[in-house]
mmCIF file of C-alpha atoms in Angstrom:
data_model
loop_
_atom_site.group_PDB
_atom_site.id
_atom_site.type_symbol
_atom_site.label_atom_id
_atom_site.label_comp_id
_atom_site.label_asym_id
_atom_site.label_seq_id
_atom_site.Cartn_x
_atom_site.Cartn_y
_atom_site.Cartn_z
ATOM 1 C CA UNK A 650 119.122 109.902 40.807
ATOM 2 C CA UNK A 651 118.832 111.825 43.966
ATOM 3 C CA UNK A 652 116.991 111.100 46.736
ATOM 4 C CA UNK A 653 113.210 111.923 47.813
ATOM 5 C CA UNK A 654 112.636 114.039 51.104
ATOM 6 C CA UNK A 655 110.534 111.185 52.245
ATOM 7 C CA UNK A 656 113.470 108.628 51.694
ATOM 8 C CA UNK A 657 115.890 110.966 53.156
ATOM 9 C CA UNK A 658 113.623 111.436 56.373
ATOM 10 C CA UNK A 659 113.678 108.298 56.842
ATOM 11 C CA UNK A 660 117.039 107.167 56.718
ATOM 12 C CA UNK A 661 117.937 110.165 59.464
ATOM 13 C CA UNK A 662 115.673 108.493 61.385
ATOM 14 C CA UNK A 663 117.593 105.194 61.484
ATOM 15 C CA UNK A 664 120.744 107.276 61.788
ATOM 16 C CA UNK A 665 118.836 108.880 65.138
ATOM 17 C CA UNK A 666 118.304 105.396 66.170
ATOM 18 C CA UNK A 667 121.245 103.988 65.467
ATOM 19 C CA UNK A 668 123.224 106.563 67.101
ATOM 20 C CA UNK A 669 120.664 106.747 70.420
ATOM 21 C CA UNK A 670 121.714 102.614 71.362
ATOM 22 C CA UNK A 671 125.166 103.975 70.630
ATOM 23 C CA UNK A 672 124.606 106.333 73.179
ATOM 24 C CA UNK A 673 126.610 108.429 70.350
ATOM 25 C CA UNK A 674 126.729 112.083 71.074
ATOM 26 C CA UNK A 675 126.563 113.410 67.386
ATOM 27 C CA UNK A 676 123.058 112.927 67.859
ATOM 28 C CA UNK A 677 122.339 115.666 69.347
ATOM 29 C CA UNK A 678 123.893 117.832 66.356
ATOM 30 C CA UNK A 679 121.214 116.388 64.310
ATOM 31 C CA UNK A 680 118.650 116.998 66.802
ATOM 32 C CA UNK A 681 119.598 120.770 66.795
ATOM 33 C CA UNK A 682 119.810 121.438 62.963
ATOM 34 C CA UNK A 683 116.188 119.697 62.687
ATOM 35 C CA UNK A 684 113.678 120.209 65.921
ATOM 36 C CA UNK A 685 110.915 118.137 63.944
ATOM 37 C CA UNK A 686 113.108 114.949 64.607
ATOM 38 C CA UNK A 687 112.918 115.269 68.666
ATOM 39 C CA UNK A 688 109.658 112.921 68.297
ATOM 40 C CA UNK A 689 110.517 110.682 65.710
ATOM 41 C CA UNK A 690 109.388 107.060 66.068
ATOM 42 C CA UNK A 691 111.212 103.978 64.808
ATOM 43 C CA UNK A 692 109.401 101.311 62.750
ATOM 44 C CA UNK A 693 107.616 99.459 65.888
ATOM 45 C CA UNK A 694 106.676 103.153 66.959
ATOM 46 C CA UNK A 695 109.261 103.559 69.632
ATOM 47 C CA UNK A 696 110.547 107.580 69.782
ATOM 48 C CA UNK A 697 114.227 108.269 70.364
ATOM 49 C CA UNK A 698 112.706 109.520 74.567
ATOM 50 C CA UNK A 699 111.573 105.535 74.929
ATOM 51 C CA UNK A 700 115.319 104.668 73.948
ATOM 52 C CA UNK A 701 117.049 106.669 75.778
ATOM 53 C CA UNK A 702 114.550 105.994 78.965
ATOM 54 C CA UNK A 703 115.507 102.401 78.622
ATOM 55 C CA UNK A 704 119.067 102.705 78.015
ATOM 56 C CA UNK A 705 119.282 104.975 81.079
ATOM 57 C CA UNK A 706 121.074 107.934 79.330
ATOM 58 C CA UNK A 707 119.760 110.685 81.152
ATOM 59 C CA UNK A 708 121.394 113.852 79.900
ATOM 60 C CA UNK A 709 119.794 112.634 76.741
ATOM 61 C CA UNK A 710 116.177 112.057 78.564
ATOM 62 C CA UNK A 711 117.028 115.709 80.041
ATOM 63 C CA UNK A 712 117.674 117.169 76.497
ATOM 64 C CA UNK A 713 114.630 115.812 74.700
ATOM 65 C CA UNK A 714 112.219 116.599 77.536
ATOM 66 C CA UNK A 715 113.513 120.275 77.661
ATOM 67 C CA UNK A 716 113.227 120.349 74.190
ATOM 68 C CA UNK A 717 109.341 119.616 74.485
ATOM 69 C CA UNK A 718 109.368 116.181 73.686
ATOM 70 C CA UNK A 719 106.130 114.504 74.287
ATOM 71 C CA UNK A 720 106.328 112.891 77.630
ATOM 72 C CA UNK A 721 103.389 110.806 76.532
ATOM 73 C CA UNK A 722 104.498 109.525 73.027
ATOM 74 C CA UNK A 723 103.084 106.239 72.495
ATOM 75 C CA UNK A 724 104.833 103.190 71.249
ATOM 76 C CA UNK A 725 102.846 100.308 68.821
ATOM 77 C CA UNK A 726 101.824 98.224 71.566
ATOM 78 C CA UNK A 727 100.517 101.833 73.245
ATOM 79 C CA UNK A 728 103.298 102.000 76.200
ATOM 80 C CA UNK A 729 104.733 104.960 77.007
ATOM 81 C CA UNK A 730 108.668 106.121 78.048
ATOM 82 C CA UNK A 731 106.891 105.853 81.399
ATOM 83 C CA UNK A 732 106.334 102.100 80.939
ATOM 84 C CA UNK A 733 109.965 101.975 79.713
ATOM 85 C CA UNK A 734 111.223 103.167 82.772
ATOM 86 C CA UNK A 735 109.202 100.939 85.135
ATOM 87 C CA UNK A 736 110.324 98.069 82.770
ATOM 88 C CA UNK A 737 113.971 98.549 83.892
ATOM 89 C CA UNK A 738 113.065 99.477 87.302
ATOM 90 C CA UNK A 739 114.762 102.939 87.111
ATOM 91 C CA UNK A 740 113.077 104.931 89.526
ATOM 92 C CA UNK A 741 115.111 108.149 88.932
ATOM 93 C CA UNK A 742 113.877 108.352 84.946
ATOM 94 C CA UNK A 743 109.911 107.989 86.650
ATOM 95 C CA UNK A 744 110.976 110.627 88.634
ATOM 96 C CA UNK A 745 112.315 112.389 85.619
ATOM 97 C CA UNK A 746 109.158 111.524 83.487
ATOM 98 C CA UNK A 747 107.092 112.725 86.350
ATOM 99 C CA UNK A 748 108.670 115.952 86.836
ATOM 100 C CA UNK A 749 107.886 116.696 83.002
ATOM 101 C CA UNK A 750 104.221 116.071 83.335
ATOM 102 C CA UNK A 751 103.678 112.039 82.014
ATOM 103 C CA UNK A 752 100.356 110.953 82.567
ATOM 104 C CA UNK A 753 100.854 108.073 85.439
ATOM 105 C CA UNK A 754 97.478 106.311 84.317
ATOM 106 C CA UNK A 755 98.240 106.028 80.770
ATOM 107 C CA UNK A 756 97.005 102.524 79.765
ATOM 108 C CA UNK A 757 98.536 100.012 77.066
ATOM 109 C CA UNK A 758 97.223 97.915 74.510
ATOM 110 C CA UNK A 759 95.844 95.188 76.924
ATOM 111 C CA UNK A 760 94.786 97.101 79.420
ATOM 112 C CA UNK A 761 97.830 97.336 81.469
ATOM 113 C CA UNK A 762 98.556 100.514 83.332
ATOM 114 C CA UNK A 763 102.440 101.163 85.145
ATOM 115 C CA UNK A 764 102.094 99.461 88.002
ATOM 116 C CA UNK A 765 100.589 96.044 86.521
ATOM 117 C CA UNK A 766 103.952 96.037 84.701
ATOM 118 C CA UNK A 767 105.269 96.830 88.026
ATOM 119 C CA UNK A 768 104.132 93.520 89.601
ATOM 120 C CA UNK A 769 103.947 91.442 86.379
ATOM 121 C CA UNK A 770 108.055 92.305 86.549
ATOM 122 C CA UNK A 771 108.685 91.692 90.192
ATOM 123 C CA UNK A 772 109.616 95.442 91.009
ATOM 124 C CA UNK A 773 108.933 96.157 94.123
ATOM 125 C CA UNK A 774 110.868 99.792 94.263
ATOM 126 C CA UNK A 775 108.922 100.559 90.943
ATOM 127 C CA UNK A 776 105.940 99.237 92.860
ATOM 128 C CA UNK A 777 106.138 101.520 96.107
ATOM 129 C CA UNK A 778 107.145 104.997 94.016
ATOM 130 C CA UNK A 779 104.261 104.459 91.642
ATOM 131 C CA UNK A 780 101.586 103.662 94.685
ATOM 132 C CA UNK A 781 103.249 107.036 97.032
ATOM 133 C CA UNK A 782 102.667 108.749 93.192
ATOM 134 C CA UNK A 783 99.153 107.992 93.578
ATOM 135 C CA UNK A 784 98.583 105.106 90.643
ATOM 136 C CA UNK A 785 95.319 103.201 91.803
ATOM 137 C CA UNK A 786 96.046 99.409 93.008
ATOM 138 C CA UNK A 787 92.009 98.346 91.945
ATOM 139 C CA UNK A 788 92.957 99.468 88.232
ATOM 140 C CA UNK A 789 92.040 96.260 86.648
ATOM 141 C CA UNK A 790 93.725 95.449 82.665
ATOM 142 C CA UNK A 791 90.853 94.266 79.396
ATOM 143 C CA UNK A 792 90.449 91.048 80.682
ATOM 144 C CA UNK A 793 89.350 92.344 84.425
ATOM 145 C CA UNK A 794 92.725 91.107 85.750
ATOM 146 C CA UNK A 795 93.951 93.543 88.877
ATOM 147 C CA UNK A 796 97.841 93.199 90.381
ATOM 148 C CA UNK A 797 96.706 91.035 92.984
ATOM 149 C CA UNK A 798 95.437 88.504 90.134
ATOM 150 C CA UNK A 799 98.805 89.515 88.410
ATOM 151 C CA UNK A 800 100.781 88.787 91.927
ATOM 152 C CA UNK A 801 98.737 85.188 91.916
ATOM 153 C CA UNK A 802 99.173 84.110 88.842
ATOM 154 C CA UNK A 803 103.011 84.462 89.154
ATOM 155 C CA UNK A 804 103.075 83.048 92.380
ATOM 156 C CA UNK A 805 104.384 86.413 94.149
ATOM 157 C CA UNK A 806 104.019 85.893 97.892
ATOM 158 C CA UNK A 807 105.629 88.711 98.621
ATOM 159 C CA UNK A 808 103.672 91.273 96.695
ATOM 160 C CA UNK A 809 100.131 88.731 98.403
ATOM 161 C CA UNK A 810 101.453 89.312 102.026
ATOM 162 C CA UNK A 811 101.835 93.072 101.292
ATOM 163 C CA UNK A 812 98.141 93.521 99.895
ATOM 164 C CA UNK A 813 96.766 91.422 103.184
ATOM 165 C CA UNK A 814 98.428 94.539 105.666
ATOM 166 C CA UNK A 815 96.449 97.072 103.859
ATOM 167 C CA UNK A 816 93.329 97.803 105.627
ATOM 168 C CA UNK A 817 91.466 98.062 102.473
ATOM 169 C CA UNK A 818 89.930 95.030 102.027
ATOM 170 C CA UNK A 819 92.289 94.388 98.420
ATOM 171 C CA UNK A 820 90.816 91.001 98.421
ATOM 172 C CA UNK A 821 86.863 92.041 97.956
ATOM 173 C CA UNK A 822 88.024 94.227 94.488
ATOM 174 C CA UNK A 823 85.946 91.421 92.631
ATOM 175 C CA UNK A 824 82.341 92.254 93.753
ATOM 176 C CA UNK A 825 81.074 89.658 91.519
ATOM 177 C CA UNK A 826 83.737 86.996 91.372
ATOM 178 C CA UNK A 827 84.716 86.798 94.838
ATOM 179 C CA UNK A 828 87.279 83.989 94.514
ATOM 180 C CA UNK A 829 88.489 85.413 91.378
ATOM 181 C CA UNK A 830 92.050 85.656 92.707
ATOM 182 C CA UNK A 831 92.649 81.978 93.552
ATOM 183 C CA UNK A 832 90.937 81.013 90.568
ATOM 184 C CA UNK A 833 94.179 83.095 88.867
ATOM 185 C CA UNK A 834 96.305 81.100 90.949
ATOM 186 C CA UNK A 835 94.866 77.941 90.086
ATOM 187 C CA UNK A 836 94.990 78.617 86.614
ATOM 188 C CA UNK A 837 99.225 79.435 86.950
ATOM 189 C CA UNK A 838 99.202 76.155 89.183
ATOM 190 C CA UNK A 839 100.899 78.687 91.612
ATOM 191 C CA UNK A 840 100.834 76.110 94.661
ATOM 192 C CA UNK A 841 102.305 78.565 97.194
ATOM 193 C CA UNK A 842 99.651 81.399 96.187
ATOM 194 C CA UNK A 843 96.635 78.871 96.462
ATOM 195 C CA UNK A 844 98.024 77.750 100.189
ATOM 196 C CA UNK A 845 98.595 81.730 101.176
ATOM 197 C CA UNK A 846 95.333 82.549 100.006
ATOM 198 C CA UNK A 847 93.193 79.829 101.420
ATOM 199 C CA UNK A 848 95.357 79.251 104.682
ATOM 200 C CA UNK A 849 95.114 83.203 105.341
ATOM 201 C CA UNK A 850 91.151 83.547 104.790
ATOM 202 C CA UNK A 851 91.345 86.028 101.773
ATOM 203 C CA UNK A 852 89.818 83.804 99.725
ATOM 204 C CA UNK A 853 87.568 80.762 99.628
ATOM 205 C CA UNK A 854 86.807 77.883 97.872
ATOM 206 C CA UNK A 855 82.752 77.970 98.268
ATOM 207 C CA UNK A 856 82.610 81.427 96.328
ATOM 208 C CA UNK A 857 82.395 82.130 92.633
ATOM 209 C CA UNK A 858 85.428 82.447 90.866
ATOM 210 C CA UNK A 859 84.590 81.984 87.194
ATOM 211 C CA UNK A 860 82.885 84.348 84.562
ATOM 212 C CA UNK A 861 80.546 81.529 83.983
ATOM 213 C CA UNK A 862 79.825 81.290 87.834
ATOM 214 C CA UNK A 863 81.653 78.320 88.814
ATOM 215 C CA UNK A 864 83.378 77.793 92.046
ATOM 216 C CA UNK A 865 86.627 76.941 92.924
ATOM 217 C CA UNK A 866 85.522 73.361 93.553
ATOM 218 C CA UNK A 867 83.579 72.772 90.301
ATOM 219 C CA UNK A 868 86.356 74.242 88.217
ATOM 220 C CA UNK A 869 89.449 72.077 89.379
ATOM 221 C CA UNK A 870 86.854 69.030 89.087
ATOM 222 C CA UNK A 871 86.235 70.065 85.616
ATOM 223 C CA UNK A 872 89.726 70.484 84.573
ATOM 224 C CA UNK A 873 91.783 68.262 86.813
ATOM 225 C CA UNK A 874 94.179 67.325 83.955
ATOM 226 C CA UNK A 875 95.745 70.789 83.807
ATOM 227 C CA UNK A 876 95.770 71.289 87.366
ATOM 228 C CA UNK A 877 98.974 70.606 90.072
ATOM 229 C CA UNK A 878 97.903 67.827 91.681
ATOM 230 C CA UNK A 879 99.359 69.159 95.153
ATOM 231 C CA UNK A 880 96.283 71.832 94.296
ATOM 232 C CA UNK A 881 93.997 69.799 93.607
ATOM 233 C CA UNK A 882 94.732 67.772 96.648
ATOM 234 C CA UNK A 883 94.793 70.674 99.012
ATOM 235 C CA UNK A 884 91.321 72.340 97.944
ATOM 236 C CA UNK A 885 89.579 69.283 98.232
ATOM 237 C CA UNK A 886 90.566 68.533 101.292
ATOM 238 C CA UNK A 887 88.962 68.844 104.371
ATOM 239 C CA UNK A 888 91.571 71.497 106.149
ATOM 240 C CA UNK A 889 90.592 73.485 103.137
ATOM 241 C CA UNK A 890 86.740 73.290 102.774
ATOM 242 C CA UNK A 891 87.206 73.652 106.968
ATOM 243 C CA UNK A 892 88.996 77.111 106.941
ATOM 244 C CA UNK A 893 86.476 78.536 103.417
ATOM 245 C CA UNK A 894 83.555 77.141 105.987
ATOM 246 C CA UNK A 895 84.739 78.841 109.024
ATOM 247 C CA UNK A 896 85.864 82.129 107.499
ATOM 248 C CA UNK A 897 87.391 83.653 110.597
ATOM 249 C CA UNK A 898 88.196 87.108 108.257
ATOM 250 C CA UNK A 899 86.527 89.493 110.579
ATOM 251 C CA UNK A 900 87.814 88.130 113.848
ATOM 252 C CA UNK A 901 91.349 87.970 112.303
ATOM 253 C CA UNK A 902 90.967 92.227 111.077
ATOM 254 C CA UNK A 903 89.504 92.722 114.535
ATOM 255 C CA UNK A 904 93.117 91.946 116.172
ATOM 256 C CA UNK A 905 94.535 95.232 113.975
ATOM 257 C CA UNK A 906 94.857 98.585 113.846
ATOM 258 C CA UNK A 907 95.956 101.469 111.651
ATOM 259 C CA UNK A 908 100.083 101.823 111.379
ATOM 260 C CA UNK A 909 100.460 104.829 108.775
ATOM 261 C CA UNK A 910 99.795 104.690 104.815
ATOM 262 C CA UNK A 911 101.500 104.086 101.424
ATOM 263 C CA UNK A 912 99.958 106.877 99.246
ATOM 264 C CA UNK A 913 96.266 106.579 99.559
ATOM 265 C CA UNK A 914 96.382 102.961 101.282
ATOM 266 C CA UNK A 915 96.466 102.120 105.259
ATOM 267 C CA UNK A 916 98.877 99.668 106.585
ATOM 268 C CA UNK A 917 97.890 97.721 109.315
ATOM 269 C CA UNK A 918 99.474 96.086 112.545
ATOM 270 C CA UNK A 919 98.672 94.022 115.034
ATOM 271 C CA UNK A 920 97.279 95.963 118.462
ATOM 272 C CA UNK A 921 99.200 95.546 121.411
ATOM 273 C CA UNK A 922 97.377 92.111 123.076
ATOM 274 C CA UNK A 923 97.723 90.612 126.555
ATOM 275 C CA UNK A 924 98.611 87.026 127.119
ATOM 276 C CA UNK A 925 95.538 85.741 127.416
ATOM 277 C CA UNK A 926 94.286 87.870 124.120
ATOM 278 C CA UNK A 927 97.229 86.526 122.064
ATOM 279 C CA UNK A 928 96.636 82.871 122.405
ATOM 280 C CA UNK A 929 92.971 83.650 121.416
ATOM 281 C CA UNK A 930 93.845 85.343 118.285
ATOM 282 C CA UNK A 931 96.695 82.843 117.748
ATOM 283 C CA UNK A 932 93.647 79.818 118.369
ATOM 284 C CA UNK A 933 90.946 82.255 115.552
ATOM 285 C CA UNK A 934 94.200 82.343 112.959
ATOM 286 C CA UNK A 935 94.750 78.798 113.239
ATOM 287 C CA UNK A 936 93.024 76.684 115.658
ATOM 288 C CA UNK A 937 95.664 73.671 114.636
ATOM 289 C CA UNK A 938 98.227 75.442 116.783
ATOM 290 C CA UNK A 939 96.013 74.065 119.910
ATOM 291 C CA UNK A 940 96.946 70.627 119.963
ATOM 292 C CA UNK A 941 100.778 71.599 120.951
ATOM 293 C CA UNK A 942 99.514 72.734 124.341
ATOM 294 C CA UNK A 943 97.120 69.977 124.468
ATOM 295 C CA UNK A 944 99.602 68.084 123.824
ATOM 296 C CA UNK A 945 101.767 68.651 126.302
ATOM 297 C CA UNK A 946 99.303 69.280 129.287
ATOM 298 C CA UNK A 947 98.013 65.608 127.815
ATOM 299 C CA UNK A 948 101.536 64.131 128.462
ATOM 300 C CA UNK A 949 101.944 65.957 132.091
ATOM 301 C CA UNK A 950 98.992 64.687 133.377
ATOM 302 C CA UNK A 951 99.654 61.321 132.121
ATOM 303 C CA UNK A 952 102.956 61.204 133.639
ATOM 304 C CA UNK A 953 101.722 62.470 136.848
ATOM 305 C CA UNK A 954 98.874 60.047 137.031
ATOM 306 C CA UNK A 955 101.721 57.291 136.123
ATOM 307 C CA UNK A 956 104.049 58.522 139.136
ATOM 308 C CA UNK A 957 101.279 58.982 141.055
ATOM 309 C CA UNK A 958 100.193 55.297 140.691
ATOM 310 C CA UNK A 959 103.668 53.955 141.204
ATOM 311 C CA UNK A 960 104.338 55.556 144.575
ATOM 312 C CA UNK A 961 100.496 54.215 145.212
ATOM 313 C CA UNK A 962 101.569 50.826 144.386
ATOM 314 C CA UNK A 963 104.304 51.191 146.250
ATOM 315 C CA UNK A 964 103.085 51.625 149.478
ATOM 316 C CA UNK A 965 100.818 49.053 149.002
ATOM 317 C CA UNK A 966 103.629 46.566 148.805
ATOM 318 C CA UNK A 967 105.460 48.106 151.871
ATOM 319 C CA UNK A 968 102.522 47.874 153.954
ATOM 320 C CA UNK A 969 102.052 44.042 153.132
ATOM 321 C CA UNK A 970 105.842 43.141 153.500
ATOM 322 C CA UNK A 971 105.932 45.034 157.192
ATOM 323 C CA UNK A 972 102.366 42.636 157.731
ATOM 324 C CA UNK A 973 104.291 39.601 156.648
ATOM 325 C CA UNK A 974 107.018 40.290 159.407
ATOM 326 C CA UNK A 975 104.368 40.846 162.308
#
């Protein structure tokens, strides 16, 4: 009984498929003898340019995109080739993509645009191309989650020190939740995050941080039993409630200036301080770093008054031994 067109279609499809992980090269005779099959999708919506994206083959990526293949072509969880390519950190197929007109701000099925996957993955080279490319840093995903929440949540440091030089004030994107990002690296009991955050001044533990307008505080009370307890510990201590009091933010941004840009966002650096200015700022960053000096002027003039006392003492008992004698 011979086969339906329908059944036929799809079985060149899986032969497309098939012979695109191969990285076979008779696929391209089929592509030839039928253009309708240069945007076929797979079962889970995938086309034959998200394969060959991920595998890295680019004379095949080449081929397809001059053939008009759509540069946008969604897969069933709405990522595009685009997504593919920032998956495997292969900046030379976003380049690729790019050149061939993708849309950069294309969005998934949870929200998540390229450079969420970007962070979420750890890329950093992904990271820089797509922000000098112009994708927005404040895009936030469906549940109002932005890369810096991302970079909490996972503990990044890395990707939390580089969003503190940008003079954009990254940590205020939450208008209404202004502790949102700890409360992201509370929930991923990412202990290093909470300490960068808090010890840093970019976020505090007096501000709301839930959707139900809770603080920091009243949240870790409330669930304490999934909580690190070396967080737990930290934000209720004093040092802690101390720095969210204090809030030296302002004074710290006042010691920096502009030092060039990363696509639409200034760096920062510090400004070029005289002694007497750097052990200021050093004091407003952390005032802890005082008692070293203190210290040690503490232990000088205790040893002088010591010395000075002994030689006092001394002569004392010289002048009575010389009295003695007389």
């Amino acid at each position: 009984m011979p086969h339906s067109v329908s059944e036929k279609a799809i079985n060149m499809k899986s032969v497309l498929f098939e012979l695109v992980k191969r990285k076979d090269e008779k696929i391209y005779h089929f592509l030839e003898q039928d253009k309708d099959l240069i945007n076929c999708q797979d079962e889970n919506g995938n086309s034959l340019l998200h394969w060959a994206v991920f595998l890295s083959n680019v004379y095949l990526v080449c081929y397809l995109l001059e053939k008009n293949a759509d540069a946008n072509i969604k897969s069933g969880n709405g990522q595009t080739p685009l997504f593919w390519a920032v998956c495997t950190n292969n900046i030379f197929m976003i380049y690729l993509l790019n050149k061939y007109g993708c849309n950069l701000y294309e969005i998934d099925n949870k929200g998540y645009n390229c450079l969420t996957i970007s962070v979420q993955y750890n890329y950093v080279l992904s990271f820089f191309y797509l922000i000098y490319l112009g994708v927005p840093i404040t895009h936030k995903d469906f549940n109002n989650c932005s890369v810096l929440d991302w970079a909490s949540y996972n503990n990044n440091i890395f990707f939390l020190r580089l969003f503190s030089t940008f003079i954009n004030k990254l940590y205020s994107i939450h208008l209404s939740k202004p502790s949102s990002i700890l409360h992201k690296a509370v929930l991923g009991n990412a202990y290093e995050a909470v300490l960068y955050l808090i010890l840093n001044n970019l976020q505090s533990v007096q501000d709301i941080a839930t959707d139900d307008n809770k603080t920091i505080v009243q949240f870790i009370e409330e669930n304490r039993d999934k909580i690190d307890p070396r967080i737990y510990m930290f934000l209720k201590s004093k040092k802690a409630q101390r720095l969210c009091k204090e809030n030296n933010k302002e004074k710290i941004d006042a010691l920096y200036k502009p030092n060039g840009t990363i696509g639409p966002y200034i760096i920062k650096k510090k400004k070029n301080l005289s002694f007497l200015q750097n052990v200021l700022s050093k004091y407003v960053e952390n005032k802890a770093l005082l008692i070293y000096p203190i210290l040690v002027l503490s232990a000088y003039l205790y040893l002088n008054i010591v010395y000075f006392a002994y030689v006092m003492n001394n002569k004392k008992k010289k002048k009575k031994k010389k009295k003695k004698r007389y």
